[in-house]
XYZ file of N, CA and C in Angstrom:
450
model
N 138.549 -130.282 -19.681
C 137.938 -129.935 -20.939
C 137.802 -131.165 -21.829
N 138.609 -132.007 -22.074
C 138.511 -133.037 -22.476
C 137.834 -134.064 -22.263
N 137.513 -134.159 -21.321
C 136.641 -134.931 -20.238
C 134.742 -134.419 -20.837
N 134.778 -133.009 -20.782
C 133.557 -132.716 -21.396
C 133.879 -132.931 -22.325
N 134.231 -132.742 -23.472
C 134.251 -133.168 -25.250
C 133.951 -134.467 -25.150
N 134.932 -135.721 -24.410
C 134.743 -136.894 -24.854
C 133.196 -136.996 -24.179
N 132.557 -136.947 -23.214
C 131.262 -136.938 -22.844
C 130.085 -136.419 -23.842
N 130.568 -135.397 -24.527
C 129.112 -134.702 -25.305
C 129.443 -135.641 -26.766
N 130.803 -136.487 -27.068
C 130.816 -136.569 -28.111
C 129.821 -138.301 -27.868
N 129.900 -138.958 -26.635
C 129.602 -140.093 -27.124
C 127.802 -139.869 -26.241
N 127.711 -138.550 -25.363
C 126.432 -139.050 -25.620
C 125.743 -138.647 -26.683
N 126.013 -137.796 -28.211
C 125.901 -137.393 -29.252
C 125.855 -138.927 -30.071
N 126.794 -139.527 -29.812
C 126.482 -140.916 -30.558
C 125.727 -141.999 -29.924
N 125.154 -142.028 -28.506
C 124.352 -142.593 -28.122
C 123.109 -142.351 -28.698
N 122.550 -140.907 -28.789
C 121.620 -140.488 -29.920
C 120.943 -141.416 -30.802
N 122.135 -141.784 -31.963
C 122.281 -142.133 -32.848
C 121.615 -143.524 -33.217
N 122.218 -144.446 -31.754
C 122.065 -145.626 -31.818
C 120.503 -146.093 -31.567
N 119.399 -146.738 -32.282
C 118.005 -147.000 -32.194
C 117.841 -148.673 -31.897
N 118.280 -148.908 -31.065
C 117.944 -150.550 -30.974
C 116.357 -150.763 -30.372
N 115.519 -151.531 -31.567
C 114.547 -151.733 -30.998
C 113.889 -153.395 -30.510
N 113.269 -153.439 -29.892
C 112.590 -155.041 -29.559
C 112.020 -155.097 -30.320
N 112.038 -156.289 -30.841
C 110.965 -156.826 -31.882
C 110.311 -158.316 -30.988
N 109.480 -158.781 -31.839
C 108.257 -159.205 -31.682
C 108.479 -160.749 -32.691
N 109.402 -161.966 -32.404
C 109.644 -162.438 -33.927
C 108.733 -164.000 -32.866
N 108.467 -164.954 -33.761
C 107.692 -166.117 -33.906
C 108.865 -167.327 -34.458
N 109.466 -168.234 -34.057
C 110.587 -169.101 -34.970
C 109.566 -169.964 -35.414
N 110.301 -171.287 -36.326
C 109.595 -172.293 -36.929
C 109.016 -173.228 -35.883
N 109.152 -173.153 -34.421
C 108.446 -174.324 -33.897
C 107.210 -173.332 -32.816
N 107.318 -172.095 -33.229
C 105.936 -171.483 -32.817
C 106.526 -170.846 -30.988
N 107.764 -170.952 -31.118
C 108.317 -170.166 -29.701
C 108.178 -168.363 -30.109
N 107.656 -167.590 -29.242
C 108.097 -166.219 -29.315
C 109.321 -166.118 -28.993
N 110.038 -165.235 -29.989
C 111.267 -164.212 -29.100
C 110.990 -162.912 -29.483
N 111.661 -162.770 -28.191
C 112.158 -161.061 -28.212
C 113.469 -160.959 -28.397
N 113.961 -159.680 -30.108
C 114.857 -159.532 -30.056
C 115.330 -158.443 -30.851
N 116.597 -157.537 -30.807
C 116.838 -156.477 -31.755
C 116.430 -156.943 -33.098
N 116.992 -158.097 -33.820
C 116.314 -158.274 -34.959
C 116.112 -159.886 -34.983
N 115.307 -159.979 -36.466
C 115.013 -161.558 -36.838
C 115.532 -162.098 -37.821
N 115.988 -162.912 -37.616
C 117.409 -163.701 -38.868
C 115.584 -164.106 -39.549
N 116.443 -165.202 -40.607
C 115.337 -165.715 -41.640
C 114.723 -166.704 -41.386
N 114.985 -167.701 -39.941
C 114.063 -168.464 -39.724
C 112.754 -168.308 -38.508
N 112.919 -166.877 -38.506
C 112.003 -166.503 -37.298
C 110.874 -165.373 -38.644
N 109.853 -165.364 -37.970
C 108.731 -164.339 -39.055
C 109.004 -162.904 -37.877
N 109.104 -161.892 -38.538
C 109.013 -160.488 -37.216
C 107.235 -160.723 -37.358
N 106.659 -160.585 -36.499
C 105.090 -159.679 -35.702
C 104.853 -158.329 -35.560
N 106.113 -157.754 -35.017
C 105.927 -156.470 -34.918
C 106.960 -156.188 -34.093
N 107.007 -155.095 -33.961
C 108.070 -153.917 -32.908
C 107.496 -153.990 -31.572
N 108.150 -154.091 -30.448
C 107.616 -154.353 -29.312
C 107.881 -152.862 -28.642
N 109.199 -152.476 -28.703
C 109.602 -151.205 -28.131
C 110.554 -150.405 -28.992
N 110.518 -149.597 -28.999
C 111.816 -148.588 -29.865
C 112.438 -147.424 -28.857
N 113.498 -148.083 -28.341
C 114.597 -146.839 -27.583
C 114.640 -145.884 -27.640
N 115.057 -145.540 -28.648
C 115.154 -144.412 -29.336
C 113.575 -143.586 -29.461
N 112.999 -143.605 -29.709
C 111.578 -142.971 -30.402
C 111.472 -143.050 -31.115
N 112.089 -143.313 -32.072
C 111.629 -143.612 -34.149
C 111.399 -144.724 -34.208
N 110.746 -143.966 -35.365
C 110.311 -145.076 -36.035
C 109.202 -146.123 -35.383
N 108.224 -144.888 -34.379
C 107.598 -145.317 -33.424
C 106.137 -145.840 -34.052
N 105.752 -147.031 -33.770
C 104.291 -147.356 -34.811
C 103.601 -146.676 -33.982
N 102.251 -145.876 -35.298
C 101.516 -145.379 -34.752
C 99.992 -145.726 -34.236
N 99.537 -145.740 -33.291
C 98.438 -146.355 -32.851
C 97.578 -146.379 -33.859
N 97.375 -147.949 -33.447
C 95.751 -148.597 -35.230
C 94.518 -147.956 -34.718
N 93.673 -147.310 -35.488
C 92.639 -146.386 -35.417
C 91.761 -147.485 -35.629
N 90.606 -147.822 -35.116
C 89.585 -149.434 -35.781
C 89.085 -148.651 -36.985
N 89.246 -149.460 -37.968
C 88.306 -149.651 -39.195
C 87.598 -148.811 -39.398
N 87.233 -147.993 -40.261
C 86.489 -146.739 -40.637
C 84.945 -147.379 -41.235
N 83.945 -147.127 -40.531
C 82.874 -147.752 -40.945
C 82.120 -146.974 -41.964
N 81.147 -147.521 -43.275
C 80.971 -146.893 -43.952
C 79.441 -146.269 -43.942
N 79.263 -145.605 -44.585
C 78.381 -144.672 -44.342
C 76.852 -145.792 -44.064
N 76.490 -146.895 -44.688
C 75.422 -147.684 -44.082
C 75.412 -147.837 -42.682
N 76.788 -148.730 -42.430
C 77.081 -149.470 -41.288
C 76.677 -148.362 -40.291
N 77.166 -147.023 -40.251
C 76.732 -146.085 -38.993
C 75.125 -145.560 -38.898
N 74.845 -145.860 -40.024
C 73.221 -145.191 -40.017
C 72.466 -146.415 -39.427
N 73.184 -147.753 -39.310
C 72.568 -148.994 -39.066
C 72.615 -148.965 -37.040
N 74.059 -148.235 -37.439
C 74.288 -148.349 -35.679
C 73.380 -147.058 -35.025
N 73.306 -146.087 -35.947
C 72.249 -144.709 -35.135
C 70.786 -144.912 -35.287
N 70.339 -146.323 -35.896
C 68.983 -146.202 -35.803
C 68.935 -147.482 -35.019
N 69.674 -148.179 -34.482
C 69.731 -149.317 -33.523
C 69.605 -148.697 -32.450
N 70.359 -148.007 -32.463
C 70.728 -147.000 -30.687
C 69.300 -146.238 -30.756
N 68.798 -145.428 -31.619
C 67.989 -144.669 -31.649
C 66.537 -145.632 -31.225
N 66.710 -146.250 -31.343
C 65.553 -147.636 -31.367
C 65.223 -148.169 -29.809
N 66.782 -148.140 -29.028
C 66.838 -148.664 -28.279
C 66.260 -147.792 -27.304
N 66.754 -146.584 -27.675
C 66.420 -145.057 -26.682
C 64.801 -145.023 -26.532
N 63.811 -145.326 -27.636
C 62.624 -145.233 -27.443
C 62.187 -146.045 -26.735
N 62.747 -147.523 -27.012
C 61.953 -148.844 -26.185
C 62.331 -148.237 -24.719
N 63.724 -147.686 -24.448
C 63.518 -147.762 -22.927
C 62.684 -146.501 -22.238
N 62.680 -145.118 -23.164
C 61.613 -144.286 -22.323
C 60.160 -144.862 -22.904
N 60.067 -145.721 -23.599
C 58.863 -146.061 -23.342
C 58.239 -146.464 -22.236
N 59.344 -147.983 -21.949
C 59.134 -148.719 -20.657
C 59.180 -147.757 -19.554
N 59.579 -146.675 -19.440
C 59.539 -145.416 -18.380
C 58.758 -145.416 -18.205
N 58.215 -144.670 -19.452
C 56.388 -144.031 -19.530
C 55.922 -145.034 -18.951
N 55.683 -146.378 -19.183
C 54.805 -146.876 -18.810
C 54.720 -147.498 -17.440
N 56.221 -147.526 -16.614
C 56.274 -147.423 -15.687
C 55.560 -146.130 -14.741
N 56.165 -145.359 -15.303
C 55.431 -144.329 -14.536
C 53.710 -143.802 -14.341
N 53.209 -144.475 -15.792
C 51.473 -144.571 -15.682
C 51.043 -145.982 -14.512
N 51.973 -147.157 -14.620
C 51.426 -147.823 -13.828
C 51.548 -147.054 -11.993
N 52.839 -146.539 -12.056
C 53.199 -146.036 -10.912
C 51.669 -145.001 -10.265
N 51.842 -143.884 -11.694
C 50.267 -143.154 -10.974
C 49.098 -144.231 -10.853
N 48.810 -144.899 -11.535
C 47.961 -145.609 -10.880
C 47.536 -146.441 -9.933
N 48.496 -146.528 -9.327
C 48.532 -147.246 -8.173
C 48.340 -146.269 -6.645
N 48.918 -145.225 -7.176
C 48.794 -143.947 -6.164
C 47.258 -143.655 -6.273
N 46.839 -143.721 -7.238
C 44.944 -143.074 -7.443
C 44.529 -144.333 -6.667
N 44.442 -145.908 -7.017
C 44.217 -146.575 -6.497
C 44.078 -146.807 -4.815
N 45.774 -146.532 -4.379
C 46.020 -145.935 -2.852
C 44.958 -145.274 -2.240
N 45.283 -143.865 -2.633
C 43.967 -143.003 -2.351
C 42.411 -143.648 -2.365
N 42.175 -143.851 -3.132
C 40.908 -144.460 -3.127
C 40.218 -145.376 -1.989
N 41.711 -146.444 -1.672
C 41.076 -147.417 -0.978
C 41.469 -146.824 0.359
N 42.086 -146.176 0.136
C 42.578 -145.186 1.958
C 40.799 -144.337 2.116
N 40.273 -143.830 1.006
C 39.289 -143.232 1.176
C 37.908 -143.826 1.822
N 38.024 -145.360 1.207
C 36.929 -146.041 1.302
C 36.901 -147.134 2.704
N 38.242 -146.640 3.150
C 38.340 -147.105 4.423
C 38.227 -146.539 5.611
N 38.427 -144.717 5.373
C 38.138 -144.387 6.509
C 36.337 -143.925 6.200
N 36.125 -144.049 5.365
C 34.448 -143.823 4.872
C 34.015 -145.006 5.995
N 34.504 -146.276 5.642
C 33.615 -147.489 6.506
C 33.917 -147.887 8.241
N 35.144 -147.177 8.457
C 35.739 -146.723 9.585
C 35.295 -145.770 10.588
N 34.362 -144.650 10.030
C 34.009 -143.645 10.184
C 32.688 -144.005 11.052
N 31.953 -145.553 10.769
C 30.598 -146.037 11.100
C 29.680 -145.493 9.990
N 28.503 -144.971 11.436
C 27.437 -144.267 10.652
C 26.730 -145.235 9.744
N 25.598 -144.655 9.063
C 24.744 -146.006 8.302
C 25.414 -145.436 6.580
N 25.768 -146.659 6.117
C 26.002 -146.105 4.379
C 24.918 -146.753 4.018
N 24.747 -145.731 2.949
C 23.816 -145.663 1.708
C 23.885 -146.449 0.270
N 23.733 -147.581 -0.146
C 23.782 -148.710 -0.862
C 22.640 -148.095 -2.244
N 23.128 -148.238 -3.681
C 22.335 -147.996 -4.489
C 22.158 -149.516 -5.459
N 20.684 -149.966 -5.551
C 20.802 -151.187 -6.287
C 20.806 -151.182 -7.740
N 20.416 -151.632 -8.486
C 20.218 -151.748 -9.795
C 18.802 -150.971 -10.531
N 18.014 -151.252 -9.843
C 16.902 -150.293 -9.793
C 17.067 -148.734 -9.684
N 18.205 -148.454 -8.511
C 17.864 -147.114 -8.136
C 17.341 -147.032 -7.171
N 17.399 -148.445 -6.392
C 16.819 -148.627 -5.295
C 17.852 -148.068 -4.171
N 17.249 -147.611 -2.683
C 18.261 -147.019 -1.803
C 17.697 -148.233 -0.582
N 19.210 -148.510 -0.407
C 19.117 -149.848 0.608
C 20.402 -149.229 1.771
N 20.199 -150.018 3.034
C 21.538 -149.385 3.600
C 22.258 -150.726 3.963
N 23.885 -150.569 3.921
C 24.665 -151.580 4.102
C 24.226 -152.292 4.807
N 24.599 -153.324 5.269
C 24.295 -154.255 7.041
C 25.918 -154.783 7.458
N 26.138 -154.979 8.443
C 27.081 -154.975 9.006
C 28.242 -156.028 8.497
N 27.736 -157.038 7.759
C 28.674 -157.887 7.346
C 29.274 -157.512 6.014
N 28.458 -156.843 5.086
C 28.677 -156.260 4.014
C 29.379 -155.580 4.163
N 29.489 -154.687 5.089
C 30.482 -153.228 5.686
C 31.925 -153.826 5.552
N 31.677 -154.756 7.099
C 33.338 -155.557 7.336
C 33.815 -156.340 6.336
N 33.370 -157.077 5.052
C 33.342 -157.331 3.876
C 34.269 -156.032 3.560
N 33.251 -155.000 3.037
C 33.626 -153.933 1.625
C 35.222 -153.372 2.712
N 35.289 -153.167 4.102
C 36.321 -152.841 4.825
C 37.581 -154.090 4.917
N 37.498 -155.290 4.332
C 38.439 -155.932 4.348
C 38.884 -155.603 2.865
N 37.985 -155.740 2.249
C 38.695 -155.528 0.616
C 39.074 -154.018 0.467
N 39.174 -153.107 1.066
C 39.593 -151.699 1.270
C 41.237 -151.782 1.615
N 41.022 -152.891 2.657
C 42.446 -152.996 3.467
C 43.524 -153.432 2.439
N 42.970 -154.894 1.738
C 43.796 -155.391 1.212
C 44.150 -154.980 0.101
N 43.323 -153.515 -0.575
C 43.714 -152.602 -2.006
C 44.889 -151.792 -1.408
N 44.624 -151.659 -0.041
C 45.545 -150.780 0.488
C 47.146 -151.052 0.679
N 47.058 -152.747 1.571
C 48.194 -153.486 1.494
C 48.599 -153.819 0.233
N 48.031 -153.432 -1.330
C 48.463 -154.172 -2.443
C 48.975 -152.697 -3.233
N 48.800 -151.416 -2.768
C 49.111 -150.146 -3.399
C 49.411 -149.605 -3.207
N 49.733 -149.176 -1.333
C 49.912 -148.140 -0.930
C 51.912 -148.619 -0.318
N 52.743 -148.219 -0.277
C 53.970 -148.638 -0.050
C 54.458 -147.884 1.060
């Protein structure tokens, strides 16, 4: 029985005892760590507390004031447009390159196909291709194709 009493009494005063680390700086710019700081060391701060008291409580950053956030939501807000812009406009170049595709896929199996094509001049005149013109308008078909189609 005694044995428990003296046990509950001193871990009851272990309790008690709060030794904490500190955080101190001396005059030639050495850190220590130590329960406390005589007068030629500056304390920094509390490094650890044993105990739990007297526990610092985490620094919250700086409370910004009502400009500063309207400065940061129309920055961000700013930023959000430039980049679905650059979307958009990715994506118009994108369709166009697909219409393009098509096109020259079209105009290739058109000249692929043979047969005589039908040539309109400036007049309104009706002329028909000739064969070099063809393999001409069929190389520049190819190479819209190699430049659009992926």
């Amino acid at each position: 029985m005694r044995r428990q009493l003296a046990f509950i009494v001193l871990s009851v005063a272990g309790l008690s005892a709060h030794a904490g680390v500190n955080k101190c700086v001396d005059s030639d710019g050495n850190v220590v760590y130590s329960d406390t700081c005589t007068a030629d060391k500056v304390k920094i701060g509390t490094v650890r507390n044993v105990a739990g008291k007297e526990s610092a409580a985490p620094t919250s950053p700086p409370q910004k004031n009502y400009m500063e956030r309207e400065a940061e939501l129309k920055k961000t807000k700013q930023a959000k447009d430039e980049a679905e812009k650059k979307k958009d406009q990715q994506q118009a170049i994108a369709e166009a390159k697909k219409q393009n595709c098509l096109s020259a896929q079209n105009s290739e199996r058109t000249l692929m196909e043979g047969g005589r094509i039908v040539t309109y001049g400036e007049n309104g005149e009706r002329s028909y291709m000739d064969e070099a013109a063809r393999e001409q308008r069929l190389e520049n078909a190819r190479k819209a194709i190699s430049e659009n189609c992926n």
